[in-house]
Structure formats: structure tokens, C-alpha cells
Amino acid sequence: MFTKEELAEFLFPEIHETLEDLEKRYPRRQLKEGAYVTRFAPSPTGFLHTGSLFTALIAYRFAKQSDGVYFFRLEDTDQKREIAGTGLDLVKQLKNFGIVSDEGYFGDHEEGNYAPYVQSKRADIYKVVIKELIKRGRAYPCFCTKEEMEEMRAKQEAKKEIPGYYGEYAKCRNLTPEQAKQYIEEGKPYVIRFRSEGNHLNHIRVHDEIRGDMDLTENDQDIVIYKSDGLPTYHFAHLVDDHFMGTNLVTRGEEWISSLAIHIELFKTMGWQAPKYAHLPVIMVTDKESGNRRKLSKRKDPEAAVSFFLEQGYPKDGVLKYLMTIANSNFEAWLLENPKSDISSFKLSFEKFSLDGALFDMPKLDNISKEVLGNMDKKTFTDQAYEWAKEYSEELTSFIERDRAHFEEIINIERDQEKPRKDYNKFSDVCDKIRFFFPDKYDALLSSPLPFNEFISHDVIKEVLQDFVASLDLEHQDETSWFESMKVLGLRHNFCDDRKVYKKDPTSYNGWYADCISIVRIALCASTQSPKMFDVLRILGKEEIQRRVEKVISLL
Ligand code: GLU
């Protein structure tokens, strides 16, 4: 009689290693008590999705905060969906965000004792385990054709039965090793299925670190573990890789909860301890058309791709801090207390994880990023702005390259203080706000009419500006004395120095002194808004101020 052992040998004659050999090759890790070994395990199918950055961040933080290990595994078993080069892109983009693996796949090389970390290079490892399962009668070749599978599905639908390959529907379960061998010799294509011993009428209780105990229906599906292309399916690769790589905490999207019972049965069958699982909430958005919540979509939402935040020039730290608010409900309060701290000083916890699919909240991201940019010192700000600008903005690059010290002075206005000024949400906001500082750019702004208050006559504006330049004494003035001098200047041109008095009798004045300062601001900045005027004056310098005033007067 042709036995299961012989069938295993017949299917995989090239595989000589045993499970024991693999255990020796990949010894259990020596870890500190409580240390987590986590991984980020994307498929190389395109750009870095915002949800994936979130997943990677969580895995990374749990490993780091427990003195554990975080590694990157490339899950490229679905070779039809693979887009060449995207594995490297994913690694690079994560690195951009400071998420760098301790071991694993690095895009152009691999590092670590549990290599290979690319699934397509692990085919022989999976085969060792499959061979063993076939010997034990827990896996078998399946020759069902597409037509047969469709027929089965139609039957199940008609009878309103659970769909899938299980129980009496699992036809190839009953083939003898002899028959299987014969079919293979005849050249029939096949896959290999796991032989489940579960029953869907039973329930199993599985602990999820975030969700607590969950009652799941026991698996009874004979899932495919090995495809006709010689590679495993996700479920089987998860079992084998996370076992041999020593992952003890799997952090992955909640869409995997529906397969969890399969994974539990696979680990049980092998007699291996399953890792802890933490199924993360999916990031959602409110659909603009329907008003309903839905998953972030690659097609519809620009914010679904991490590249969107990079192109817009959101500070990376802002994006990470925003993602941390999605993760833990107490993070925001911590951030308020510790606006300048790095996220690494916050301890992520499972208890504080929000469970509902988190809504992507753009205004919140803007706000957090604004805080991050506001709290940066001028050097860091300039370094990061330059790094961004070189890729995305010629204008900003030129502003920095013309004279870095000058640029730093500009963006340092109201920065070195207890409550820094918060002007920018992202680096792409910078040019619009500081363009006027540069004489050539300022001149170009004059091609549009200046937004002077229409109730103040041009003659008054001219007089104010002339007097302003004549009396400006930047060398001897500080902010307070300059301010006082502006009040006096205002009085000379009939701008009231007291708001209340002015409000009572506005027609007797040209305005109050804030209107007078506003004339100066509009003339020098070509805008009704600017950072602190005295700092602007200092940076422009008397000569440039004079030039601007003359120019404006000539246009009035
Ligand atoms: N390759 C799987 C995915 O991209 C990984 C899931 C997991 O982390 O186990 O969804």
C-alpha cells in the first residue's frame, strides 16, 4: 500500500530537512521578560497606505517600548499582484518616518538570524512543514477544478449552506495517497489543503490584546495552504513565519479577525504556541457623497496614501503624532502636556486602544502638525523645510539657499518664546506667508492692488507712510518704544490712540492707531496680515523699508 509518508516523499523529494532542523536553524529568541517581537509584513503591491503606516508604527512602538525586536517581512506570495520595486519603496518610506527595522528585509539586502525575510525565498521552509503535515495526514493534495469549485458554490448557495471547502464538500479529502499520486502522474494540477478537524457548531475563545476575549466559530474549512505556483497562502505563511521568526505579538488590521480561527487551528495542529494577537482598528472616512463611514480608499481619498502627506510637507512627526491619537485615547491629553516630547516617551497601551474604526480627521492632523512646526527650533525647522523643498518646491529651496541665516531669522519670528507663533500646518504653507520678505517677490506682489482700507484717503496713507519712514529709528527703538512712537505718529495724522474714544466718535478721526499700523503693514507686506510688525521691520531694514514705501507712494 502507498502510504501518506510515501506521498509526502513523492510530492517533495527535494526536501530533506525536518522540523527539528528548522527549530535548530531558527532557535527561540532570548528575550527580556515582557519583550515583544513584532513585525510589519506588507505585500509589495503599491504605495504605503496610511493604514499600513499606522500598523507599522504600532508594531514598532510596542517592540521598542518593551526592549523587544521589530522586523520587516515582505509578503510576496501573491506574485500576480506584486509591483516591482515597491518593497524597497515601502522600506524607504517607513525610514522616512523613523521606523527602521532591527532585522528583516531592507529593500536591497536582508539582515538577521531568521532570514530569509522575503516569503518567496522561503519556499523550501514551507515545504518542510507541509511535508510533515502530509505525513501526519493533516494536509492533502486537492485536484478540484475551477468548474467543480463553482458547482460546489452554487449548490451551497441554493441550499443556503455555509460556503467553502469543508466536510462532505471536501471531496479530495477522501482520495487515497495512491489515487493522489496517480492524478499527479497524470499531470493534473493541484493545490495542497489543510485537513481541518474543527466543527463549525463549536465555539472557541480567543484572546485579543485590544478586544479582550472573543468567541469565534471553530474553523472547519480545509483551506489551501500551498498553491499550484509552489508558494503558500497567507494563512500558512503566517503560521510558519511567525513561528520560526519568533513573533510573539501580531499586530494587524481587524480584517484578519475573520480568519483568526483558522490560524488558531493551524498553530494547535503543529503544537506551536500561537502569538498574542492585537487586531487594530481600520482607519475610516466619512464619504462625501453618501455621508456614510467607509474605509479609506486608495481611489477616492488622497490621504489614503502616505505620499500625500509627504508631498504636502506635513512634518513627519506631526503625522506620527496624529496616528498616535488614533491609537490611544489618552495620547492627545499627553501631547497637550508634552508638546515638545517625542512619541517614544509615550507608553502605548492596549487598554487605551480605541476600538471603533477611527475616523481620519484632517483638521486634527493640521492642528497637530501646526503645533509640531511651531515648537521646532529654527534650525530643525529649516533643515526639514529644506529637505522637503528640494523635492517639492523650487521657490522654498531658493528662499533657503539665497541666505540661510536670513531664512532662519524670518521663520524665527515669535518662535523662541513660551507660546510660539503657529503659522504653518505644513511646509507647503511657508512660501505664501514669507514671500513678501524677499524684495523681488515683494515687487511682484505689487502688481495686484494693495488692500488698503477704502475709507482712508490716499493722501492720508501717503502722509502716514512718509512720516513713518522719516521717524523710524530702528537702531534705538525696541518693540515697546516703537509701538509708542506709532501711537504718537497716529495722533499726528488724526488716528485716535484710544479705541473706546474712537468708537464713540469715529467720524472725527481717520481711524484709530491700529488702522495706522495697518497702513504700514499693508505697504510693507502687501497683505493685511503679517507676523509681528516690529520683527518684520528689523528684518527688512531701513533701506528696504524706504524703498518699499517710495514704491507704494508712487503707485497711489
Ligand atoms: N501581508 C498581510 C497584509 O498586508 C499582513 C497581515 C499581517 O500582518 O499578518 O495584510
XYZ file of C-alpha atoms and ligand atoms in Angstrom:
566
model
C 0.000 0.000 0.000
C 1.154 3.507 -0.852
C 1.276 5.429 2.436
C 0.929 9.103 3.477
C 4.642 9.106 4.215
C 5.355 7.903 0.708
C 3.022 10.506 -0.754
C 4.887 13.216 1.184
C 8.174 11.923 -0.190
C 6.728 11.656 -3.679
C 5.493 15.265 -3.572
C 8.631 16.795 -2.072
C 11.594 14.528 -2.857
C 13.945 17.525 -2.794
C 13.117 18.381 0.814
C 15.399 16.653 3.280
C 15.194 18.981 6.242
C 12.905 18.209 9.134
C 11.022 20.356 11.596
C 13.774 19.693 14.134
C 16.360 21.008 11.690
C 14.347 24.197 11.288
C 13.987 24.602 15.031
C 17.760 24.359 15.303
C 18.367 26.772 12.471
C 15.939 29.276 13.975
C 16.386 28.961 17.730
C 13.943 30.540 20.155
C 14.910 34.125 20.897
C 16.438 35.054 24.231
C 14.205 37.861 25.365
C 13.830 40.035 28.373
C 10.628 39.400 30.318
C 7.748 41.173 28.578
C 9.708 41.998 25.415
C 7.613 41.934 22.287
C 8.787 40.645 18.947
C 6.624 42.315 16.339
C 6.708 42.658 12.613
C 5.367 44.689 9.754
C 4.505 42.355 6.940
C 3.265 44.174 3.858
C 2.748 42.869 0.377
C 4.716 44.697 -2.303
C 1.628 45.790 -4.174
C 1.983 49.541 -4.326
C 2.474 52.668 -2.279
C 2.497 52.912 1.501
C -1.099 53.167 2.609
C -1.881 55.384 5.588
C -3.389 52.379 7.343
C -0.141 50.474 6.789
C 1.939 53.272 8.262
C -0.366 53.108 11.274
C 0.087 49.332 11.539
C 3.851 49.597 11.202
C 4.016 52.374 13.795
C 2.078 50.324 16.333
C 4.225 47.224 15.794
C 7.360 49.340 16.030
C 6.350 51.158 19.195
C 5.266 48.016 21.053
C 8.597 46.377 20.251
C 10.654 49.435 21.145
C 8.918 50.287 24.379
C 9.364 46.716 25.625
C 13.018 46.422 24.524
C 11.942 43.835 22.015
C 12.527 43.357 18.325
C 10.726 44.824 15.329
C 11.318 43.344 11.915
C 10.109 43.766 8.355
C 8.912 40.789 6.349
C 7.978 41.051 2.724
C 4.860 39.037 1.953
C 5.211 38.477 -1.745
C 3.468 35.153 -2.164
C 0.816 36.607 -4.409
C 3.165 37.176 -7.271
C 0.440 38.214 -9.686
C -0.282 41.287 -7.570
C 3.313 42.230 -6.972
C 4.517 45.554 -8.363
C 8.265 45.501 -8.853
C 10.269 47.884 -6.711
C 7.513 48.627 -4.228
C 9.147 46.564 -1.460
C 12.098 48.928 -1.457
C 9.766 51.936 -1.589
C 7.922 50.713 1.489
C 11.157 50.338 3.424
C 12.302 53.805 2.363
C 9.045 55.478 3.236
C 8.974 53.915 6.673
C 12.547 55.006 7.217
C 11.440 58.491 6.368
C 9.195 58.272 9.388
C 11.945 56.895 11.571
C 10.530 53.373 11.515
C 13.619 51.298 10.925
C 13.720 47.557 11.493
C 16.076 45.767 13.823
C 16.232 42.965 11.327
C 14.484 41.778 8.198
C 14.140 42.930 4.648
C 15.772 46.291 3.930
C 14.889 46.673 0.272
C 18.315 45.902 -1.133
C 19.528 43.406 1.429
C 18.411 41.334 4.390
C 19.769 41.246 7.890
C 19.105 38.990 10.836
C 19.251 35.438 12.117
C 15.800 34.487 10.920
C 16.384 35.179 7.226
C 15.179 34.986 4.581
C 12.577 37.625 5.379
C 11.098 37.573 1.892
C 8.439 34.906 1.612
C 9.151 33.919 -1.973
C 12.636 32.915 -0.812
C 11.226 30.696 1.909
C 9.526 28.149 -0.323
C 11.633 25.276 0.991
C 10.866 26.153 4.592
C 7.127 25.978 3.964
C 7.616 22.700 2.153
C 9.263 21.130 5.189
C 6.167 21.896 7.230
C 3.766 20.827 4.502
C 5.625 17.586 4.020
C 5.272 16.934 7.724
C 1.547 17.713 7.649
C 1.044 15.344 4.733
C 2.852 12.615 6.626
C 0.576 13.191 9.585
C -2.475 13.108 7.363
C -3.248 16.746 8.129
C -2.725 18.007 4.590
C -3.601 16.581 1.213
C -3.438 17.426 -2.466
C -6.651 18.734 -3.982
C -7.363 18.411 -7.672
C -10.714 20.160 -7.835
C -11.037 22.256 -10.923
C -12.437 25.770 -11.152
C -15.651 24.324 -12.611
C -16.027 21.869 -9.753
C -15.481 24.632 -7.225
C -18.109 26.782 -8.924
C -20.563 23.933 -8.953
C -19.948 23.380 -5.246
C -20.520 27.049 -4.505
C -23.772 27.082 -6.473
C -25.015 24.045 -4.576
C -24.167 25.606 -1.237
C -25.878 28.814 -2.195
C -29.011 27.016 -3.309
C -29.155 25.088 -0.039
C -28.259 28.201 1.964
C -25.291 26.410 3.430
C -22.005 27.835 4.632
C -19.783 28.321 1.611
C -16.368 26.741 1.352
C -14.397 23.536 1.178
C -15.306 21.510 4.239
C -16.981 18.329 5.431
C -18.730 16.436 2.686
C -17.823 19.124 0.160
C -14.142 18.487 0.685
C -14.039 15.820 -1.982
C -10.301 15.368 -2.254
C -10.047 14.613 1.465
C -11.110 11.119 0.700
C -8.614 10.372 -2.017
C -6.154 7.693 -1.043
C -2.457 8.558 -1.266
C -2.334 6.125 -4.138
C -5.050 7.976 -6.089
C -3.407 11.290 -5.385
C -0.120 10.006 -6.715
C -1.826 8.733 -9.830
C -3.513 12.067 -10.546
C -0.231 13.844 -10.142
C 1.439 11.420 -12.505
C -1.328 12.105 -14.992
C -0.310 15.765 -14.771
C -3.431 17.062 -13.048
C -2.821 20.466 -11.479
C -3.271 20.553 -7.723
C -3.036 22.639 -4.601
C -2.466 21.357 -1.081
C -5.129 21.776 1.547
C -5.039 21.596 5.297
C -7.293 18.924 6.764
C -9.335 20.646 9.442
C -10.626 18.725 12.420
C -12.883 21.523 13.570
C -16.633 21.783 13.603
C -18.479 24.992 12.896
C -21.012 24.172 15.571
C -18.303 24.617 18.190
C -17.009 27.862 19.545
C -13.521 28.743 20.611
C -12.488 31.560 22.885
C -9.531 33.587 21.676
C -7.926 36.487 23.473
C -7.197 39.655 21.587
C -4.966 42.162 23.361
C -7.201 45.042 22.314
C -10.620 43.445 22.177
C -10.367 41.038 25.089
C -11.827 37.536 24.826
C -13.626 36.822 21.605
C -15.885 33.873 20.909
C -15.273 32.573 17.442
C -16.764 29.783 15.419
C -14.308 26.935 15.194
C -12.711 26.500 11.818
C -13.810 23.562 9.729
C -12.559 24.725 6.350
C -9.888 22.780 4.540
C -8.102 25.895 3.435
C -5.490 25.950 0.706
C -2.042 26.179 2.249
C 0.090 25.586 -0.812
C -0.739 26.964 -4.235
C -0.002 25.474 -7.619
C 2.813 28.008 -8.056
C 4.713 26.372 -5.194
C 4.108 29.190 -2.723
C 1.995 29.183 0.426
C -1.136 31.178 1.124
C -1.177 33.985 3.692
C -2.594 31.757 6.444
C 0.094 29.156 6.126
C 2.939 31.616 5.741
C 1.705 33.423 8.852
C 1.875 30.151 10.788
C 5.310 29.139 9.604
C 6.985 32.547 9.543
C 5.678 33.904 12.790
C 6.591 30.643 14.480
C 10.131 30.348 13.182
C 10.813 34.068 13.354
C 9.703 34.123 16.951
C 6.992 36.769 16.639
C 5.146 36.882 19.934
C 2.782 39.756 19.146
C 0.961 40.009 15.838
C -0.424 43.487 15.243
C -2.507 43.549 12.105
C -5.701 45.004 10.680
C -9.038 43.897 12.074
C -9.964 42.420 8.705
C -7.949 39.367 9.816
C -10.264 38.554 12.736
C -12.435 36.555 10.363
C -9.506 34.204 9.657
C -8.289 34.002 13.221
C -9.968 30.649 13.908
C -8.033 29.158 11.005
C -4.767 30.455 12.417
C -5.553 29.110 15.862
C -6.251 25.661 14.439
C -3.036 25.733 12.411
C -0.917 26.571 15.465
C -2.726 23.932 17.518
C -2.147 21.294 14.864
C 1.555 21.994 14.858
C 1.704 22.046 18.649
C 3.203 25.526 18.483
C 2.313 28.369 20.758
C 0.300 30.974 18.871
C 1.493 34.565 19.215
C -0.572 37.157 21.019
C -2.853 38.984 18.638
C -3.836 42.632 18.564
C -6.259 43.422 15.760
C -6.043 47.116 15.015
C -8.956 49.343 14.088
C -9.246 50.297 10.461
C -8.976 53.955 9.526
C -12.241 55.256 8.117
C -13.505 58.409 6.444
C -16.939 59.890 6.006
C -17.870 59.503 2.381
C -18.534 62.943 0.897
C -21.332 61.718 -1.330
C -23.252 59.325 0.878
C -22.285 60.688 4.299
C -21.577 57.102 5.396
C -18.458 55.859 7.051
C -16.211 53.759 4.909
C -12.620 52.556 4.794
C -10.013 54.978 3.458
C -9.929 54.230 -0.228
C -6.894 54.346 -2.455
C -9.033 55.536 -5.324
C -11.144 58.173 -3.624
C -9.088 59.681 -0.808
C -5.750 61.383 -1.362
C -4.994 60.952 2.348
C -5.062 57.166 1.872
C -1.509 57.353 0.544
C 1.314 58.356 2.831
C 2.941 60.107 -0.129
C 0.151 62.706 0.090
C 1.424 63.904 3.482
C 4.981 63.904 2.242
C 4.132 65.898 -0.869
C 2.143 68.416 1.143
C 5.064 68.802 3.509
C 3.412 67.689 6.716
C 6.139 67.269 9.303
C 6.694 63.560 9.784
C 6.437 63.956 13.495
C 3.033 65.579 13.021
C 1.763 62.615 11.023
C 3.086 60.147 13.599
C 1.607 62.087 16.488
C -1.691 62.237 14.669
C -1.632 58.463 14.156
C -0.904 58.031 17.849
C -4.145 59.869 18.635
C -5.948 57.240 16.580
C -4.206 54.509 18.539
C -4.589 55.552 22.149
C -7.390 57.660 23.584
C -5.088 59.220 26.215
C -2.432 60.320 23.747
C -3.959 63.701 22.995
C -4.011 64.748 26.625
C -0.399 63.618 26.937
C 0.521 65.633 23.871
C -1.004 68.767 25.350
C 1.134 68.283 28.441
C 4.238 67.383 26.460
C 4.117 69.346 23.220
C 7.831 69.107 22.624
C 8.312 65.458 23.546
C 8.967 62.664 21.150
C 6.325 59.950 20.834
C 8.853 57.483 22.177
C 8.292 58.889 25.651
C 4.611 57.954 25.491
C 3.772 54.412 26.516
C 1.245 52.841 24.175
C -1.176 50.527 25.892
C -3.698 48.012 24.700
C -6.248 49.146 27.291
C -6.425 52.623 25.814
C -6.818 51.463 22.256
C -9.879 52.797 20.548
C -11.964 50.055 19.110
C -14.210 51.655 16.574
C -12.724 52.243 13.211
C -11.119 55.611 13.741
C -12.268 58.453 11.514
C -9.493 60.181 9.645
C -9.606 63.734 10.882
C -7.775 66.170 8.625
C -8.328 69.275 10.781
C -6.816 67.385 13.705
C -3.792 66.430 11.651
C -3.443 70.082 10.618
C -3.625 71.193 14.196
C -1.099 68.717 15.483
C 1.271 69.499 12.641
C 0.916 73.202 13.337
C 1.934 72.559 16.941
C 4.855 70.422 15.845
C 6.110 73.063 13.408
C 5.531 75.839 15.926
C 7.532 74.031 18.565
C 10.536 73.278 16.370
C 13.660 75.351 16.818
C 14.674 77.394 13.789
C 17.482 75.058 12.800
C 15.380 71.906 12.816
C 12.602 73.748 11.041
C 14.969 74.952 8.340
C 16.623 71.548 7.943
C 13.291 69.837 7.483
C 11.868 72.575 5.294
C 14.924 72.349 3.063
C 14.758 68.587 2.827
C 11.123 68.861 1.756
C 11.689 71.836 -0.537
C 14.464 70.182 -2.501
C 11.965 67.627 -3.644
C 8.763 69.625 -3.863
C 9.273 73.387 -4.003
C 11.768 75.323 -6.066
C 10.629 78.571 -4.526
C 11.197 77.484 -0.951
C 14.537 75.954 -1.930
C 15.599 79.291 -3.348
C 14.451 81.163 -0.234
C 16.644 78.949 1.908
C 19.595 78.815 -0.451
C 19.760 82.586 -1.013
C 20.717 83.150 2.590
C 20.007 80.520 5.191
C 20.610 82.844 8.134
C 18.080 85.291 6.688
C 15.551 82.497 6.219
C 16.078 81.332 9.778
C 15.583 84.845 11.037
C 12.289 85.097 9.174
C 10.860 81.840 10.419
C 12.173 82.531 13.884
C 9.800 85.444 14.395
C 7.885 84.739 17.612
C 9.356 81.255 17.780
C 11.754 81.475 20.731
C 9.089 82.109 23.299
C 6.864 80.295 25.748
C 3.905 80.252 23.380
C 5.406 80.217 19.902
C 3.567 81.637 16.940
C 1.931 78.895 14.876
C 1.798 79.950 11.283
C 2.223 76.797 9.307
C 0.469 73.442 9.163
C 2.897 72.106 6.625
C 5.943 73.187 4.684
C 3.868 73.958 1.612
C 2.299 76.824 3.621
C 5.596 78.575 4.170
C 6.182 80.411 0.872
C 2.830 82.192 0.854
C 3.494 83.537 4.325
C 7.063 84.754 3.872
C 7.260 85.630 0.188
C 6.920 89.350 0.888
C 10.233 89.422 2.747
C 12.134 88.955 -0.493
C 12.434 92.224 -2.454
C 11.888 90.722 -5.915
C 8.866 88.746 -4.700
C 7.507 91.793 -2.916
C 7.764 93.828 -6.118
C 5.825 91.146 -7.951
C 3.087 91.300 -5.302
C 2.582 94.978 -6.117
C 1.062 94.053 -9.453
C -2.207 93.500 -7.560
C -3.823 96.464 -5.781
C -2.838 96.711 -2.127
C -5.709 96.005 0.281
C -5.764 99.429 1.992
C -8.861 100.418 3.931
C -11.097 102.147 1.415
C -12.299 104.698 3.998
C -8.848 106.180 4.405
C -7.836 108.565 1.657
C -4.706 108.022 -0.379
C -3.407 111.376 0.790
C -3.613 110.290 4.397
C -1.931 106.986 3.541
C 0.898 108.817 1.804
C 1.389 111.178 4.707
C 1.404 108.364 7.235
C 3.942 106.399 5.228
C 6.234 109.350 4.689
C 6.117 110.303 8.325
C 6.651 106.656 9.298
C 9.865 106.363 7.317
C 11.112 109.742 8.427
C 10.623 108.950 12.111
C 11.726 105.304 12.046
C 14.744 104.774 14.237
C 15.323 101.020 14.337
C 18.721 101.299 15.944
C 17.402 102.963 19.047
C 13.929 101.571 19.253
C 12.759 98.418 20.884
C 9.349 96.949 20.395
C 7.693 98.968 23.152
C 9.172 102.297 22.201
C 8.394 101.640 18.536
C 4.826 100.925 19.460
C 4.596 104.122 21.474
C 6.095 106.054 18.595
C 3.407 104.630 16.317
C 0.717 105.968 18.639
C 2.267 109.388 18.526
C 2.605 109.170 14.763
C -1.046 108.204 14.584
C -2.075 111.201 16.633
C -0.171 113.475 14.261
C -2.376 112.191 11.448
C -5.596 112.170 13.396
C -5.691 108.463 14.330
C -7.151 108.184 17.808
C -4.938 106.436 20.410
C -7.885 105.091 22.408
C -10.247 102.572 20.907
C -13.183 103.458 23.144
C -12.940 107.146 22.426
C -12.657 106.396 18.744
C -15.689 104.077 18.773
C -17.828 106.779 20.311
C -16.980 109.295 17.656
C -15.436 107.613 14.599
C -16.209 110.352 12.127
C -13.929 112.802 13.903
C -10.868 110.654 13.143
C -9.138 108.944 10.229
C -9.230 105.795 12.309
C -7.580 104.570 15.454
C -3.918 103.770 15.777
C -4.275 100.084 14.815
C -5.508 101.375 11.450
C -2.396 103.450 11.225
C -0.156 100.417 11.868
C -2.202 98.552 9.348
C -1.274 101.098 6.665
C 2.375 100.378 7.361
C 1.782 96.641 7.367
C -0.074 96.644 4.065
C 2.519 98.859 2.458
C 5.454 96.739 3.560
C 3.972 93.251 3.476
C 1.406 93.656 0.680
C -1.070 91.938 2.978
C -3.361 92.743 5.873
C -1.655 90.022 7.866
C 1.905 89.570 8.930
C 3.895 88.281 11.813
C 4.849 90.785 14.499
C 5.414 94.081 12.687
C 8.423 95.188 14.676
C 10.270 91.970 13.789
C 9.334 92.433 10.165
C 10.808 95.934 10.248
C 14.013 94.711 11.829
C 14.463 92.020 9.218
C 13.664 94.286 6.270
C 15.956 97.064 7.474
C 15.569 100.785 6.946
C 16.812 100.873 3.396
C 14.401 98.262 2.084
C 11.570 99.839 4.074
C 12.301 103.162 2.467
C 12.412 101.593 -0.974
C 9.053 99.903 -0.434
C 7.382 102.996 0.906
C 8.564 105.036 -2.064
C 7.319 102.407 -4.427
C 3.906 102.235 -2.785
C 3.573 106.002 -2.743
C 4.419 106.155 -6.422
C 1.581 103.736 -7.105
C -1.071 105.585 -5.099
N 0.528 40.747 4.227
C -0.556 40.935 5.141
C -1.258 42.221 4.772
O -0.663 43.024 4.058
C -0.023 41.040 6.549
C -1.003 40.887 7.630
C -0.262 40.586 8.893
O 0.353 41.499 9.435
O -0.260 39.440 9.309
O -2.379 42.432 5.144
